[in-house]
GROMACS .gro file of N, CA and C in nm:
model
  426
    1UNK      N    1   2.052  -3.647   7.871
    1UNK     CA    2   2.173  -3.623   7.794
    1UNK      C    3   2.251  -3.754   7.781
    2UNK      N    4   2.269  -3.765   7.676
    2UNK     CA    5   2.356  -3.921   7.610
    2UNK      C    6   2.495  -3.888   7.672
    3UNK      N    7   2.537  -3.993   7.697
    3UNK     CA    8   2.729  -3.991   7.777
    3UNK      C    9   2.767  -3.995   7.628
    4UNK      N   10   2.901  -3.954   7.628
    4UNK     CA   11   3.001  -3.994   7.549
    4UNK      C   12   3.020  -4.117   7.459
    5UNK      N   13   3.036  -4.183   7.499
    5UNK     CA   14   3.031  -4.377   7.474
    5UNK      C   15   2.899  -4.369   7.398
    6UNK      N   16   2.780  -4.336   7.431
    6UNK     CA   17   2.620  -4.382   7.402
    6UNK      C   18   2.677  -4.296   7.253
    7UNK      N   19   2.679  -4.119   7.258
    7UNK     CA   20   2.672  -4.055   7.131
    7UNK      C   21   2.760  -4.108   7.039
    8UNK      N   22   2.862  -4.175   7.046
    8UNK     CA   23   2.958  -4.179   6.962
    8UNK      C   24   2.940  -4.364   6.854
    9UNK      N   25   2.837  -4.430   6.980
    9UNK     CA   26   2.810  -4.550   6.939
    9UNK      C   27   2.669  -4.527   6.831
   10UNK      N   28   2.626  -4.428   6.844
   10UNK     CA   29   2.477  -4.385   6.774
   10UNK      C   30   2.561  -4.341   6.658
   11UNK      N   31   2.656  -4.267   6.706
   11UNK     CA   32   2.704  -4.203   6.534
   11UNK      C   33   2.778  -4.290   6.460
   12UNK      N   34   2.831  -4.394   6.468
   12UNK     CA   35   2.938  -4.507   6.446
   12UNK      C   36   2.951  -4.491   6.294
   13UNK      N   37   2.817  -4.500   6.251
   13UNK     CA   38   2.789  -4.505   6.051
   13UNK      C   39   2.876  -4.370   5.999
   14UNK      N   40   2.840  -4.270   6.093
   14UNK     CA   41   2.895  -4.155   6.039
   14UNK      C   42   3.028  -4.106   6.023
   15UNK      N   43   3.082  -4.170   6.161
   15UNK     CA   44   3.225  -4.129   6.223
   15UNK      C   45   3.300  -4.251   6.100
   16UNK      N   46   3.276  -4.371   6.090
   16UNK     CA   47   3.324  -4.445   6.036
   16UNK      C   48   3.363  -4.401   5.879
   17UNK      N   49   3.223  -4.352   5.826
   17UNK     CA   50   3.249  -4.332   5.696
   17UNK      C   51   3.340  -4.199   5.653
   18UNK      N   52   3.342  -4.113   5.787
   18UNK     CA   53   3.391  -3.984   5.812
   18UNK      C   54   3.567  -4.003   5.792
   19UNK      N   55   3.649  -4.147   5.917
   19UNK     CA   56   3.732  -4.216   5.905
   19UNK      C   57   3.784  -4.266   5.753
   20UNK      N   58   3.721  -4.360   5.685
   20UNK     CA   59   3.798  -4.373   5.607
   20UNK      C   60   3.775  -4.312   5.453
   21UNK      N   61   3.648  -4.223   5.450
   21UNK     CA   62   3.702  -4.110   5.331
   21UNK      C   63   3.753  -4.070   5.373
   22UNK      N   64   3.832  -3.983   5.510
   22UNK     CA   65   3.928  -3.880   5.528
   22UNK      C   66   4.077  -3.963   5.500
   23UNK      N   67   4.106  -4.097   5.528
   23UNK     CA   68   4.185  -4.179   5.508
   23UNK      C   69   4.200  -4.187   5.347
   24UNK      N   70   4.136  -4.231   5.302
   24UNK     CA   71   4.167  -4.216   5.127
   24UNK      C   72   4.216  -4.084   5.075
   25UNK      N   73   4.101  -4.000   5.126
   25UNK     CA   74   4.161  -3.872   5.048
   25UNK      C   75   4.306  -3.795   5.092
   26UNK      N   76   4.328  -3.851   5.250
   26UNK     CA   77   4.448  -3.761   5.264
   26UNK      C   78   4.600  -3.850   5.144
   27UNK      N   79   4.547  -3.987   5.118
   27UNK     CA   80   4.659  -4.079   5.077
   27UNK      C   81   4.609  -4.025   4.938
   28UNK      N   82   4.504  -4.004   4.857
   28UNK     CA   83   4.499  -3.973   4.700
   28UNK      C   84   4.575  -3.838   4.713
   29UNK      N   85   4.561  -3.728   4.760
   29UNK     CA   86   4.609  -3.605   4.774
   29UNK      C   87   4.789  -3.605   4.803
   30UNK      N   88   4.853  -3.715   4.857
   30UNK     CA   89   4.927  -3.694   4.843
   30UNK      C   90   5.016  -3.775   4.765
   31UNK      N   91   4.932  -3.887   4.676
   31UNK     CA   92   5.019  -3.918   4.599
   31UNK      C   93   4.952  -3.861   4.448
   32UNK      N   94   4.833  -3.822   4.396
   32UNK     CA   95   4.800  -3.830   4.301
   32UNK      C   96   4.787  -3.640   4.287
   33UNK      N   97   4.762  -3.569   4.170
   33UNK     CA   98   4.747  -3.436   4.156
   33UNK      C   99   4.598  -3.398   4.179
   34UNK      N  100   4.580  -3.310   4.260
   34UNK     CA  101   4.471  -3.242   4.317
   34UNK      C  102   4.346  -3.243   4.193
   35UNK      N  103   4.358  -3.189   4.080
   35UNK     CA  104   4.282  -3.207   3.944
   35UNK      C  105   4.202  -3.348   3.958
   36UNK      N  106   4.313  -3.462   3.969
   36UNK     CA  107   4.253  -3.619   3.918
   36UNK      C  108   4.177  -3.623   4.076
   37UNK      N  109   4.240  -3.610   4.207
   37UNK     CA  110   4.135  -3.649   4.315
   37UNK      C  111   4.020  -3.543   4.306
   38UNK      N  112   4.017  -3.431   4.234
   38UNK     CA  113   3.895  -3.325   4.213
   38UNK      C  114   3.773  -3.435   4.189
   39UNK      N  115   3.816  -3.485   4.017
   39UNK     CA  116   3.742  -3.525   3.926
   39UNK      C  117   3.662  -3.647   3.945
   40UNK      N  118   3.791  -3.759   4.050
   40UNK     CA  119   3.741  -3.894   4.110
   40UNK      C  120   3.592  -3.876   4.190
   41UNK      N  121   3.638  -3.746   4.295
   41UNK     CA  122   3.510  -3.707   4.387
   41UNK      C  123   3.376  -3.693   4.309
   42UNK      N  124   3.399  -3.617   4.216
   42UNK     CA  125   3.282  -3.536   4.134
   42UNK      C  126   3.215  -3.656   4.069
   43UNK      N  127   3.288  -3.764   3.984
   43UNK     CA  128   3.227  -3.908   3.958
   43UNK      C  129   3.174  -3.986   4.046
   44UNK      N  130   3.210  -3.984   4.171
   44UNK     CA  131   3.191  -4.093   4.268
   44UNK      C  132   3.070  -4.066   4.319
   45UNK      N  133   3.011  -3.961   4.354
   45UNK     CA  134   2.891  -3.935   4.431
   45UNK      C  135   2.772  -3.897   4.339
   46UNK      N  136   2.671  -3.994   4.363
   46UNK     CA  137   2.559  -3.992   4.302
   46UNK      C  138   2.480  -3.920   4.432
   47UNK      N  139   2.365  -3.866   4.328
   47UNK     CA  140   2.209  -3.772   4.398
   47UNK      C  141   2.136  -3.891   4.412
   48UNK      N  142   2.095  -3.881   4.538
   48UNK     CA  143   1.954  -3.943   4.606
   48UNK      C  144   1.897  -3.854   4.670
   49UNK      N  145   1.787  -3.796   4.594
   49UNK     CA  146   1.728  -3.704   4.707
   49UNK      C  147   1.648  -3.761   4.794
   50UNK      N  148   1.606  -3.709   4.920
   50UNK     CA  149   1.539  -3.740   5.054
   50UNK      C  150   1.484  -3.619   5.088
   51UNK      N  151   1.399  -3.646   5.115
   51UNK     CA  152   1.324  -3.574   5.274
   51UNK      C  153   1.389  -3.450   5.305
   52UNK      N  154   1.382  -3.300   5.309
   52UNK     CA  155   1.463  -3.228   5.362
   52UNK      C  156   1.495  -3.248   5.517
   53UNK      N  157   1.406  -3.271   5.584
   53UNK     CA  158   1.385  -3.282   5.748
   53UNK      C  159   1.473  -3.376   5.758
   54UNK      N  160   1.560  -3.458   5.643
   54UNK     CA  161   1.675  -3.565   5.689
   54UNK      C  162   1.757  -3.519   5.650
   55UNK      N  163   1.764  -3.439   5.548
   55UNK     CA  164   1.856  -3.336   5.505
   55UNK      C  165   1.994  -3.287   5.624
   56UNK      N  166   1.897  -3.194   5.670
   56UNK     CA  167   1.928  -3.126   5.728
   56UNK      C  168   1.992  -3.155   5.870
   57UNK      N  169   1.935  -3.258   5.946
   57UNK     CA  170   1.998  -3.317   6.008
   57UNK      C  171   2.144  -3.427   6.008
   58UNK      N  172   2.106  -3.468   5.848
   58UNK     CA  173   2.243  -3.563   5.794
   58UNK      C  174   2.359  -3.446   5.758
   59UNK      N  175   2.344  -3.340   5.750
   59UNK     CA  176   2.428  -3.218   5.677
   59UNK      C  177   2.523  -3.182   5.840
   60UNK      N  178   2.385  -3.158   5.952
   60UNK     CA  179   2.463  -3.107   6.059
   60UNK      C  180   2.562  -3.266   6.140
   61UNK      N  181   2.504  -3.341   6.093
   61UNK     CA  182   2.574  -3.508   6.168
   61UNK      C  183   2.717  -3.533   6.087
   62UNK      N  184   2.712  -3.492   5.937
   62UNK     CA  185   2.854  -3.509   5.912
   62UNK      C  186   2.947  -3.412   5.915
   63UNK      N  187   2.896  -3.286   5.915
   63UNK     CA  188   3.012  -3.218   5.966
   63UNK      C  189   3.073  -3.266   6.123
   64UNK      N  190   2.976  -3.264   6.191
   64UNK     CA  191   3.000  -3.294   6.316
   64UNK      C  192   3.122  -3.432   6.313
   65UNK      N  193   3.078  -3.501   6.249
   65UNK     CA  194   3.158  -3.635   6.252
   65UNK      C  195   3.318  -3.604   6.135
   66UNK      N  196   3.316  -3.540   6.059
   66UNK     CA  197   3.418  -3.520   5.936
   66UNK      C  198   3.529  -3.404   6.065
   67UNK      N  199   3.459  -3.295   6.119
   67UNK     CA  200   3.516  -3.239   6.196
   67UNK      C  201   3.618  -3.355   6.321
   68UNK      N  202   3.520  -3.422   6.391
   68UNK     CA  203   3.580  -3.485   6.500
   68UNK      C  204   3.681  -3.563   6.470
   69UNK      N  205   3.713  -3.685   6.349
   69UNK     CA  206   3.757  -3.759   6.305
   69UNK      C  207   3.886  -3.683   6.211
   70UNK      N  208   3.858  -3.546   6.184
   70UNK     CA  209   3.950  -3.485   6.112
   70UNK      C  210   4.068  -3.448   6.205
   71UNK      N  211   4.027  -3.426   6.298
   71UNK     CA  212   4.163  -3.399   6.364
   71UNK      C  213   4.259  -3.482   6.388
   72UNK      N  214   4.247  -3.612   6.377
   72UNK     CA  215   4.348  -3.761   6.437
   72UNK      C  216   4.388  -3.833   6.260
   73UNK      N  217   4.296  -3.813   6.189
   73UNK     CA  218   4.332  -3.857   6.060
   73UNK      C  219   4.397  -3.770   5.952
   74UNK      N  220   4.325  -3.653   5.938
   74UNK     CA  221   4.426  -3.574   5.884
   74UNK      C  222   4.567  -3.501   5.895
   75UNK      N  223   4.576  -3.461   5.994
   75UNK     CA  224   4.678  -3.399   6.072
   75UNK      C  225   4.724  -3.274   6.095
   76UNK      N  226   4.812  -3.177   6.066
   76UNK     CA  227   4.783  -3.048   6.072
   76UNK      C  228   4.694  -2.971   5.993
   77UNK      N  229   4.739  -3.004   5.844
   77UNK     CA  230   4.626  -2.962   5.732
   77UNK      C  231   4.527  -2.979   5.688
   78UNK      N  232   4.400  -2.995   5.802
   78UNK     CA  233   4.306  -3.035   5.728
   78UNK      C  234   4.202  -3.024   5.618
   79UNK      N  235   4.207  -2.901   5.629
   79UNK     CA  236   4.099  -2.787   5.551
   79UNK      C  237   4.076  -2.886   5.392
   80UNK      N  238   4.136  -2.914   5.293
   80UNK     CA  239   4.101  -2.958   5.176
   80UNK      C  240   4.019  -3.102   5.193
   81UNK      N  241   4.133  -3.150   5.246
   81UNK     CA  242   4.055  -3.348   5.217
   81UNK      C  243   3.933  -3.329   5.341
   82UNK      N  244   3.875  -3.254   5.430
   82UNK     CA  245   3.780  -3.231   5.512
   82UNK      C  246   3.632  -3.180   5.436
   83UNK      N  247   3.711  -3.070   5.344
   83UNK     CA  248   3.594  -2.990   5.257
   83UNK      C  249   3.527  -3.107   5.116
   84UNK      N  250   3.688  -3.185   5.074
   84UNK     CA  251   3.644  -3.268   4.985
   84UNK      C  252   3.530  -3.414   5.007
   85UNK      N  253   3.582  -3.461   5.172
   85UNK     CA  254   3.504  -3.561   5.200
   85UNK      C  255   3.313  -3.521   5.249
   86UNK      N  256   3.318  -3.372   5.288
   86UNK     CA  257   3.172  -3.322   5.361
   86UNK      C  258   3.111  -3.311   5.206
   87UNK      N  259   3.186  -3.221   5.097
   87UNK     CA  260   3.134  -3.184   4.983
   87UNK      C  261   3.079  -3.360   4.905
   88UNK      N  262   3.152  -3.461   4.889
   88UNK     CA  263   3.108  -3.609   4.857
   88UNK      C  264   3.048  -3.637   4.930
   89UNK      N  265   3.004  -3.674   5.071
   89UNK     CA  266   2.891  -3.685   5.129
   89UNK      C  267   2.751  -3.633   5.097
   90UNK      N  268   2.750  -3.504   5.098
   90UNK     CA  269   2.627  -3.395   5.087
   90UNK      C  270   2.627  -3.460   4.930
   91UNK      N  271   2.693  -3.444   4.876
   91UNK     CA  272   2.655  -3.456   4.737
   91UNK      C  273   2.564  -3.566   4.706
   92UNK      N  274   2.620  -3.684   4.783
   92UNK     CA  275   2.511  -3.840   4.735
   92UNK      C  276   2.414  -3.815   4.826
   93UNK      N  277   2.354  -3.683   4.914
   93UNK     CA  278   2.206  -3.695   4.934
   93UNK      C  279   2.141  -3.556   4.820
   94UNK      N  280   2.202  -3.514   4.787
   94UNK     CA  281   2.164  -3.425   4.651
   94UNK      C  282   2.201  -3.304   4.705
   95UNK      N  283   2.272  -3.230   4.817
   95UNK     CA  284   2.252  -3.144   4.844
   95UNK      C  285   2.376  -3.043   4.813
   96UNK      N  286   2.341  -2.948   4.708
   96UNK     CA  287   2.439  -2.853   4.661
   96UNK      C  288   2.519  -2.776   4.709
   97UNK      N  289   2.657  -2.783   4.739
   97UNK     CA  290   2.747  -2.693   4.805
   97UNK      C  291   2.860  -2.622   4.722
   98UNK      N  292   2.928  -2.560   4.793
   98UNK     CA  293   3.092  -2.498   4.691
   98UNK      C  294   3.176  -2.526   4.757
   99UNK      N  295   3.310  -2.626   4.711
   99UNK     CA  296   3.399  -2.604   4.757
   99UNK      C  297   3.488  -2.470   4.751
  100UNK      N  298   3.550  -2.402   4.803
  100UNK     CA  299   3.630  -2.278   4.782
  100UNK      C  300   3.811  -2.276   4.795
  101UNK      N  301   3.867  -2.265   4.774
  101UNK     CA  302   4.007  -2.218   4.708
  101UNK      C  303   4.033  -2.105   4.721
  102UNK      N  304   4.135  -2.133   4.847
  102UNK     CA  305   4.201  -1.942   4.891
  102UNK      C  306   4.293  -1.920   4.913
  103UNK      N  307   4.370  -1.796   4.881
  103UNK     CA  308   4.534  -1.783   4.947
  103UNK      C  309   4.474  -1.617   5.071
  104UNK      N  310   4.592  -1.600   5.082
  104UNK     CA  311   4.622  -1.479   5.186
  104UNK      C  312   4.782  -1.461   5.219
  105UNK      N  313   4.803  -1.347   5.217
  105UNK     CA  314   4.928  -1.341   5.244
  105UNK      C  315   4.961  -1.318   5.403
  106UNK      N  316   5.045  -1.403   5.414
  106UNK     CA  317   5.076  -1.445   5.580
  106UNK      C  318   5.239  -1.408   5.662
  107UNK      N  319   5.196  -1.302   5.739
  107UNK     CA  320   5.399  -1.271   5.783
  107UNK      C  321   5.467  -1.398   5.821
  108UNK      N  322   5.446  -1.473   5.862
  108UNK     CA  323   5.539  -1.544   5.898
  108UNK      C  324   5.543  -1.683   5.823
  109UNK      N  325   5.443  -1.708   5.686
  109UNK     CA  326   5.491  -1.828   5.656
  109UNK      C  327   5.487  -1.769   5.467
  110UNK      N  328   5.423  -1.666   5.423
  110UNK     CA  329   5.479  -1.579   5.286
  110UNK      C  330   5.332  -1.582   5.289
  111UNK      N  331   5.286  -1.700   5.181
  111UNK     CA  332   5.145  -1.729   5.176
  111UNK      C  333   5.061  -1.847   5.229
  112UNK      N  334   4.931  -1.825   5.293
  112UNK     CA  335   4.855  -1.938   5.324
  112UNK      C  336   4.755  -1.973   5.227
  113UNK      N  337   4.719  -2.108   5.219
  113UNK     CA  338   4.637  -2.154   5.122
  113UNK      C  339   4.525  -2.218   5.219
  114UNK      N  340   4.412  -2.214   5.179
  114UNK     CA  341   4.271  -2.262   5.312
  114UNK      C  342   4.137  -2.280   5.137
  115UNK      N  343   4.137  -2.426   5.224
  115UNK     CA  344   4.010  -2.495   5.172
  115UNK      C  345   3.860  -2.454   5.257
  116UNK      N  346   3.773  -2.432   5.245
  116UNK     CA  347   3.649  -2.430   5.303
  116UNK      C  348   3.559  -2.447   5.200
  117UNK      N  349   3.424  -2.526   5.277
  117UNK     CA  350   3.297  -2.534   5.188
  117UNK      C  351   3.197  -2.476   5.215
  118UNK      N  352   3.053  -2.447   5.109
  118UNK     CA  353   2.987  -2.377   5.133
  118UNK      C  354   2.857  -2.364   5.102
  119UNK      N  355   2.731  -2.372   5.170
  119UNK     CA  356   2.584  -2.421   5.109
  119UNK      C  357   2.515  -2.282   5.128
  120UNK      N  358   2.459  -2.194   5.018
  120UNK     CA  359   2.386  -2.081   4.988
  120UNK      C  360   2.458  -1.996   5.111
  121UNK      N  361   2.579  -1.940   5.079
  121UNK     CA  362   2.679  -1.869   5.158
  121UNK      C  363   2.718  -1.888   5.273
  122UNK      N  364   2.646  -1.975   5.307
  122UNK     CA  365   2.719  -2.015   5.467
  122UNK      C  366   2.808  -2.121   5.472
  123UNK      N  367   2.880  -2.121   5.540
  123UNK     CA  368   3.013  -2.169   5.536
  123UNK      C  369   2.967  -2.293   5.638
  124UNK      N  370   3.035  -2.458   5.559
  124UNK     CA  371   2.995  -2.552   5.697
  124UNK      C  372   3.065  -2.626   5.719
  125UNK      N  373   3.224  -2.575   5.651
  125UNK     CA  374   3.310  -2.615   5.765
  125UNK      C  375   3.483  -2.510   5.684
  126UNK      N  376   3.545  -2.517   5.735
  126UNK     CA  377   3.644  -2.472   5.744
  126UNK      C  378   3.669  -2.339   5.791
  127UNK      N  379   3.581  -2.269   5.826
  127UNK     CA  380   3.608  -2.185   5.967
  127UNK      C  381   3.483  -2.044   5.874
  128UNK      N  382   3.437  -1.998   5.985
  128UNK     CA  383   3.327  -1.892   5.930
  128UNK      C  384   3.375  -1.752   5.817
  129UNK      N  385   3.521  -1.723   5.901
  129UNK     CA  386   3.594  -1.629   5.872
  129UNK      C  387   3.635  -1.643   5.742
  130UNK      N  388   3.649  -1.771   5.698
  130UNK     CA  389   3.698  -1.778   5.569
  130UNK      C  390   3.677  -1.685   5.445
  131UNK      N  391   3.588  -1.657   5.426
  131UNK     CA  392   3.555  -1.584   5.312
  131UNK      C  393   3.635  -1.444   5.322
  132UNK      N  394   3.598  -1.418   5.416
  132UNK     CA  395   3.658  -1.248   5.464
  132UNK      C  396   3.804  -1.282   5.460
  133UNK      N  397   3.883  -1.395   5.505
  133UNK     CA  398   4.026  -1.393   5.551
  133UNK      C  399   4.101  -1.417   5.400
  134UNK      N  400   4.069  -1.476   5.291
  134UNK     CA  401   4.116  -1.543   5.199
  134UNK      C  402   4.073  -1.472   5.040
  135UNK      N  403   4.152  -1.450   4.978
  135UNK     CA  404   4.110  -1.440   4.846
  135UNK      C  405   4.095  -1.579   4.763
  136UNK      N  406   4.002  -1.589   4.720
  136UNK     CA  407   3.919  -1.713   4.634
  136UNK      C  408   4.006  -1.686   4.515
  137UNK      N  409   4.050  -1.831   4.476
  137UNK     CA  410   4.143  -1.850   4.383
  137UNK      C  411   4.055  -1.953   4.289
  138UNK      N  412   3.981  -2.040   4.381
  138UNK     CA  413   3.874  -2.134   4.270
  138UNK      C  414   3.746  -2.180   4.346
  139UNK      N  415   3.652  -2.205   4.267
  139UNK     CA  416   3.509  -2.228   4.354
  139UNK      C  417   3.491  -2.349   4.241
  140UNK      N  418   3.400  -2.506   4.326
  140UNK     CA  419   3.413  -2.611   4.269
  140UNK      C  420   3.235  -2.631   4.286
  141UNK      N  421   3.128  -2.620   4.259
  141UNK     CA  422   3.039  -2.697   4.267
  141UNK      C  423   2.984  -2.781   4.250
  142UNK      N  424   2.877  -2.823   4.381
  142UNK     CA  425   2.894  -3.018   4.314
  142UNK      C  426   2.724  -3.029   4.330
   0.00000   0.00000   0.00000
């Protein structure tokens, strides 16, 4: 079993790139309208397909890393610029997901709004429950 220090120095490419897309997007999101940082994402990431067997492992390495790094860079709200940076990642290895768009009505704050993404219904990141907890207001595929 790898220490701490060893895993985090193996993931460095990931966590890094995890760091400062979550850094851009939380600063485009809050100065620019959600539409134009939509559209920037959707231009920016080109298909390279690979290997599924790298696939699949690069899919479970950046959540892992977009998750860890999301908590210190984003800050309370992470759910959108988290779903937007995993959804641009996956995308430049070709691999098709949905972003999702949800409200719910909430006692103590009126309404909540929750980002999550999503590859052939499974949810791979913004919490499992999502679908069930939220009414879908918009679905983005990339």
């Amino acid at each position: 079993m790898r220490s701490r220090i060893q895993r985090l120095w193996y993931f460095r490419k990931s966590l890094t790139g995890a760091f400062v897309m979550l850094a851009l997007l939380r600063i485009a999101l809050a100065v620019l309208p959600y539409r134009n940082v939509r559209r920037a994402i959707a231009a920016s990431g080109e298909r390279f397909p690979e290997r599924r067997m790298h696939l699949i492992a690069y899919e479970t390495e950046m959540v892992w890393a977009i998750e860890r790094v999301g908590r210190y860079v984003v800050g309370k709200k992470p759910c959108l610029p988290q779903a937007l940076a995993l959804q641009w990642f996956l995308r430049r290895k070709g691999i098709v997901t949905s972003l999702h768009i949800g409200v719910k009505k909430d006692d103590t704050k009126g309404i909540a709004a929750h980002a999550w993404l999503e590859k052939n219904g499974r949810v791979l990141i913004g919490g499992s429950d999502s679908p069930a907890d939220f009414e879908r207001l918009e679905t983005v595929n990339s």
